[in-house]
Short mmCIF file of C-alpha atoms in Angstrom, two decimals:
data_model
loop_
_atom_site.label_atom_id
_atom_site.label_comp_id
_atom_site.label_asym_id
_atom_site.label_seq_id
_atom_site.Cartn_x
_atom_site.Cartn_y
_atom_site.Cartn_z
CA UNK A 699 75.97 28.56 -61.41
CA UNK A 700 73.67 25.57 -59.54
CA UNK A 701 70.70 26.85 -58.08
CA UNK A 702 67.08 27.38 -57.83
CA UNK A 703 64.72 29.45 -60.10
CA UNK A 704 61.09 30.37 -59.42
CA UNK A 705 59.00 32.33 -61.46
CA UNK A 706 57.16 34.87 -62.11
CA UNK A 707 58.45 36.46 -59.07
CA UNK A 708 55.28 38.18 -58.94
CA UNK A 709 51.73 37.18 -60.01
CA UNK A 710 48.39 38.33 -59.96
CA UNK A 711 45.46 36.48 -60.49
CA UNK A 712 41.27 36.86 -60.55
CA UNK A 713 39.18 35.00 -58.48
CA UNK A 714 38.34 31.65 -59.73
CA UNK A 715 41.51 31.36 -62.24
CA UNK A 716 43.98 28.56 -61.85
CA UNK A 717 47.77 29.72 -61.73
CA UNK A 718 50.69 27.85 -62.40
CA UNK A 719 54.49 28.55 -60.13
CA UNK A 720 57.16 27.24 -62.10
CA UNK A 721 60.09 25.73 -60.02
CA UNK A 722 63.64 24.73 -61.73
CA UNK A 723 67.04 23.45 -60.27
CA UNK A 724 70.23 22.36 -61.79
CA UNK A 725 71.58 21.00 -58.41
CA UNK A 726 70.90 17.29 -59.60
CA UNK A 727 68.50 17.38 -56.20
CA UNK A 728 66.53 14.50 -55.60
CA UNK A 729 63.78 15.92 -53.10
CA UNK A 730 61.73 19.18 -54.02
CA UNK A 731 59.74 21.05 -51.57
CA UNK A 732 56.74 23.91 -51.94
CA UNK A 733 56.17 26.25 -49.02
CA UNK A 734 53.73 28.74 -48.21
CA UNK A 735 54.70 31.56 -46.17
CA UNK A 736 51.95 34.11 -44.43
CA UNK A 737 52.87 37.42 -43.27
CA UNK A 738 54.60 36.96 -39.40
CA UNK A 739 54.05 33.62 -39.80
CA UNK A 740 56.18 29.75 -40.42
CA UNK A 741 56.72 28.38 -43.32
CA UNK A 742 53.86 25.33 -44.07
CA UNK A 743 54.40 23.02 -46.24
CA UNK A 744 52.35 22.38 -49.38
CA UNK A 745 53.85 19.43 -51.08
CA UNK A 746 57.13 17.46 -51.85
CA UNK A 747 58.40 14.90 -53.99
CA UNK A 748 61.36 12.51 -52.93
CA UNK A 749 61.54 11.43 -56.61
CA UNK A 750 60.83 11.45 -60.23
CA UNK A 751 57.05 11.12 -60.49
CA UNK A 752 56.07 10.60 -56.81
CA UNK A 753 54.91 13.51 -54.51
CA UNK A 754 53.11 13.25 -51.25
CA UNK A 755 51.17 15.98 -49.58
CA UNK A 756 52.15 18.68 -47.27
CA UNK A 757 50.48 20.08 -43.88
CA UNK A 758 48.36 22.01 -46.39
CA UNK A 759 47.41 20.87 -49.38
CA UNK A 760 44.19 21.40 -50.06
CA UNK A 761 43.68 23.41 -53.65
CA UNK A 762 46.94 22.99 -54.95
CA UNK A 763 48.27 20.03 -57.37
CA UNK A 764 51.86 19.51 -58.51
CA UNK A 765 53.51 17.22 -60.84
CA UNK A 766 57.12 16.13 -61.33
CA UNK A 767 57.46 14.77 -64.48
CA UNK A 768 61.24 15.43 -64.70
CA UNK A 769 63.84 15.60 -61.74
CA UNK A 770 64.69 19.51 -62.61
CA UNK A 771 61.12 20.61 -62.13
CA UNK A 772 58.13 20.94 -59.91
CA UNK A 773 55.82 22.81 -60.70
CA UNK A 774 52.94 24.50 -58.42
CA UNK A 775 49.27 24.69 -59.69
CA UNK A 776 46.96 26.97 -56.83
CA UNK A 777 43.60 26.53 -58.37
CA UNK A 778 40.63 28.02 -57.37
CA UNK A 779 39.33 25.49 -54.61
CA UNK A 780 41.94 27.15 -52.85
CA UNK A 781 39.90 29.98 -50.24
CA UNK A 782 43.09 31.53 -49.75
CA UNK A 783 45.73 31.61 -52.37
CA UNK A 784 47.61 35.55 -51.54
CA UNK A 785 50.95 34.47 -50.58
CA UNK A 786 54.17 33.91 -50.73
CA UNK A 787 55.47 30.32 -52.05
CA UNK A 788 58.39 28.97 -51.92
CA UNK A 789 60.24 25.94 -53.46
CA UNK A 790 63.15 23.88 -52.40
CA UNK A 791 65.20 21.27 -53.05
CA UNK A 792 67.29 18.46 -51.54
CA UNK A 793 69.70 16.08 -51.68
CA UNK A 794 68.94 13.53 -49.64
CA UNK A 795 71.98 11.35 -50.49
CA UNK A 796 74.07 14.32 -48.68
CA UNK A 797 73.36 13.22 -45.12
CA UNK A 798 71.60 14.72 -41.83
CA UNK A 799 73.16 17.71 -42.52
CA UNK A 800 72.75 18.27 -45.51
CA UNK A 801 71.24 22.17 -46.33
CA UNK A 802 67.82 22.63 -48.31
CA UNK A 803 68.16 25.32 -50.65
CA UNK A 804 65.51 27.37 -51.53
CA UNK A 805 64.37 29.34 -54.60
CA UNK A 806 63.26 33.31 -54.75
CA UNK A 807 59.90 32.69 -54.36
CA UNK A 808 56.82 33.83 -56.07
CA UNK A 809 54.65 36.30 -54.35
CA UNK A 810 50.97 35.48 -55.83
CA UNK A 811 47.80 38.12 -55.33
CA UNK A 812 44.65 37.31 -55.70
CA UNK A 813 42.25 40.29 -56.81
CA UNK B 484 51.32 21.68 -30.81
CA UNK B 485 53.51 22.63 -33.24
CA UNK B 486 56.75 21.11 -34.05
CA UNK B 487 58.65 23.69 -33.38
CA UNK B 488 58.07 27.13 -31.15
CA UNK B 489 60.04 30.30 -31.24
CA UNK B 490 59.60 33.50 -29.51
CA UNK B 491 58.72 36.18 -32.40
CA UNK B 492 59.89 39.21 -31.01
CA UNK B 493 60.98 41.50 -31.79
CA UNK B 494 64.24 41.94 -30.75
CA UNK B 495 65.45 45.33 -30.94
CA UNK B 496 68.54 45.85 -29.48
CA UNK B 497 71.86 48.21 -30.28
CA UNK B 498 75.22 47.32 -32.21
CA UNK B 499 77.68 45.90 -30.39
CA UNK B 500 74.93 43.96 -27.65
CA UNK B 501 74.88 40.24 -27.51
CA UNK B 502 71.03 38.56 -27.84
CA UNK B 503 69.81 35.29 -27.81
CA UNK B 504 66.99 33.27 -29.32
CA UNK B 505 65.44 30.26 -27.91
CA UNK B 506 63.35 27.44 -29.67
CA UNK B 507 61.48 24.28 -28.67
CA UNK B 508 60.74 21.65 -30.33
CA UNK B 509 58.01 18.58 -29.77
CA UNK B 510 59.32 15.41 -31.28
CA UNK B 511 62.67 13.64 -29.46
CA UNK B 512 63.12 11.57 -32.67
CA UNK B 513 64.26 14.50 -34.52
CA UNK B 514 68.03 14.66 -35.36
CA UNK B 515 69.12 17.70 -37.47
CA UNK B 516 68.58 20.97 -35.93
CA UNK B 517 69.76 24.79 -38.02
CA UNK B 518 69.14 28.16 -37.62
CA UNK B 519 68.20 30.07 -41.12
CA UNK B 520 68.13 33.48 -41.32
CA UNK B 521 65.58 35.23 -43.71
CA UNK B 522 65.91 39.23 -44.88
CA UNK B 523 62.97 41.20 -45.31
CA UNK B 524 60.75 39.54 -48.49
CA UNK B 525 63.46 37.02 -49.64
CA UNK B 526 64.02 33.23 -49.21
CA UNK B 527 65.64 31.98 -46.48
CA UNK B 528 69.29 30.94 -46.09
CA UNK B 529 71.19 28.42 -43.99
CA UNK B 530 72.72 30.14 -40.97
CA UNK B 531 74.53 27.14 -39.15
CA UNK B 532 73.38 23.79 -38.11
CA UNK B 533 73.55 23.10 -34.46
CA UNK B 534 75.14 20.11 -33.84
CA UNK B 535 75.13 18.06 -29.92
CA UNK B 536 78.23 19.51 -28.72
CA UNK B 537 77.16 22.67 -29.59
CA UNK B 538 79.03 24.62 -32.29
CA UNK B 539 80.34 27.93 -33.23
CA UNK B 540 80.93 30.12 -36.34
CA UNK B 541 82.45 33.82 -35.61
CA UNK B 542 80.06 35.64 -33.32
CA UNK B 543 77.35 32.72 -33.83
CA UNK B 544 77.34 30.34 -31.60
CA UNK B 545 74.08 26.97 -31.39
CA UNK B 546 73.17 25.47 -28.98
CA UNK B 547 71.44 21.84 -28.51
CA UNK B 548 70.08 20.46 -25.31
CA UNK B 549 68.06 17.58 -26.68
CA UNK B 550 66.92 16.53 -22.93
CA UNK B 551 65.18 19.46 -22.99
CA UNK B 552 64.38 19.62 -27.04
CA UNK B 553 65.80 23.27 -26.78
CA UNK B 554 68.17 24.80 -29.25
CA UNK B 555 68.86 28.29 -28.74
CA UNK B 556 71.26 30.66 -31.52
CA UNK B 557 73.38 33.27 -29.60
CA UNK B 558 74.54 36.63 -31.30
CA UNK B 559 77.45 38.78 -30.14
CA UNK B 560 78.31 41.90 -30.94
CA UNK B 561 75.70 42.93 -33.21
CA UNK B 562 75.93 44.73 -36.17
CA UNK B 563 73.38 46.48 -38.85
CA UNK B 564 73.50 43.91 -41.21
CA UNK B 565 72.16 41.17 -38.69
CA UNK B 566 68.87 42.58 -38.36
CA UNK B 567 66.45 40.37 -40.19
CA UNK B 568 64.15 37.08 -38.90
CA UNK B 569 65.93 33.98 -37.80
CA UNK B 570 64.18 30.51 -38.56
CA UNK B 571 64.45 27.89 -36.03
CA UNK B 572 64.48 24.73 -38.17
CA UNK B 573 63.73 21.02 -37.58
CA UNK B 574 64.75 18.06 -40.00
CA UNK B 575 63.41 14.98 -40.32
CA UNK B 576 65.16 12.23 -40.32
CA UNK B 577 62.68 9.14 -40.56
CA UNK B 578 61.84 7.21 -43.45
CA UNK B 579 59.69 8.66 -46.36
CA UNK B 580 59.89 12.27 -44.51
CA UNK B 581 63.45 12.04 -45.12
CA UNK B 582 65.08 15.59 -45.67
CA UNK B 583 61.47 17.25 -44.59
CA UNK B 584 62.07 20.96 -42.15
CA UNK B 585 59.30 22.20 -39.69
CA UNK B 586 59.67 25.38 -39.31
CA UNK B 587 59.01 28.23 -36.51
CA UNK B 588 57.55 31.28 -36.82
CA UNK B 589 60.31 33.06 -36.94
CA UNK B 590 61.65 35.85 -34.29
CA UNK B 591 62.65 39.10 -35.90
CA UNK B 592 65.38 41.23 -34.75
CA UNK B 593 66.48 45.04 -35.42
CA UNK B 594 69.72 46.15 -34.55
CA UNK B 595 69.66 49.90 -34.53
CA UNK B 596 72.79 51.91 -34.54
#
């Protein structure tokens, strides 16, 4: 079955630590997405990448990096120059050949918490 | 102001009642509108797009009114399962923010039996 994996689907990290999110489709998506969702609140976006080794930043991204080295995955690093990291994050993906309509599926998510 | 505003709620009406959610949204170039729905602690999922003529899907029906920059998702008879938050959702259409979403807050609703 196509789709999106995320994991761990729960992480907890120290203070000061880097943490990786792994993100993986097999939908043959162009476009990739990471979210950030806070309780009662919108989903904000961290960063996306239209293609293969190109990302641009979100609304937020200040203390996380990403790569895309390969068109199935995007990973998420939150490193510690982030104040605020306890969260839930979310990826997504895209085809953007599909038209306006076209639906952005998303991934489980990964709910990180920082002790 | 943000892209797009929704009432949070909540909602909490009883099965069988019809309720309605209401959005706004800032920027007139935007072209793709949806309604995603998003259970307690999971990822969200596509509802229904809301196209200009307005469109319908069982007891779902979207509305656009793109004078106005208001879409609005109406629910009738309402059952258990439909308690959850609905996402009014924005897509962007333009150039290299091609396929990008803004997303409300959410408004939450509880059906209770």
């Amino acid at each position: 079955d196509g789709g999106i994996t995320q994991s761990p689907k729960y992480l907890f990290r120290k203070e000061g630590q880097n943490v990786t999110l792994s993100c993986e489709q097999n939908l043959n998506h162009d476009a990739m997405y990471w979210y950030r969702q806070d309780p009662g609140q919108g989903l904000r976006l961290i960063y996306y990448s239209q293609i293969v080794n190109d990302f641009q930043k979100g609304d937020i991204a200040e203390g996380y990096s990403v790569s895309r080295e390969k068109k199935e995955s995007f990973p998420l690093t939150v490193t510690s120059a982030q104040k605020n990291p306890t969260a839930f994050y979310l990826c997504a993906s895209f085809n953007r050949a599909g038209g306006n309509y076209n639906e952005q599926f998303f991934g489980p998510g990964t709910r990180l918490t920082v002790l | 102001r943000k892209e797009v505003e929704q009432d949070p709620g909540p909602f909490n009406v009883p099965e069988g009642a019809t309720v309605a959610f209401n959005c706004t949204y800032s920027n007139s170039a935007s072209q793709s509108f949806f309604w995603y729905r998003q259970d307690c602690r999971k990822e969200p999922k596509l509802l229904m797009s809301v196209y200009s003529s307005g469109n319908e899907d069982g007891r779902f029906t979207a509305q656009l009114n793109r004078a106005s920059q208001y879409i609005s998702l109406l629910i009738r008879d309402s059952k258990l399962s439909d308690s959850a938050t609905y996402l009014c959702v924005v897509k962007s259409d333009r150039g290299s923010t091609l396929g990008r979403l803004y997303f409300g807050r959410g408004t939450q609703l509880t059906v209770w039996p």
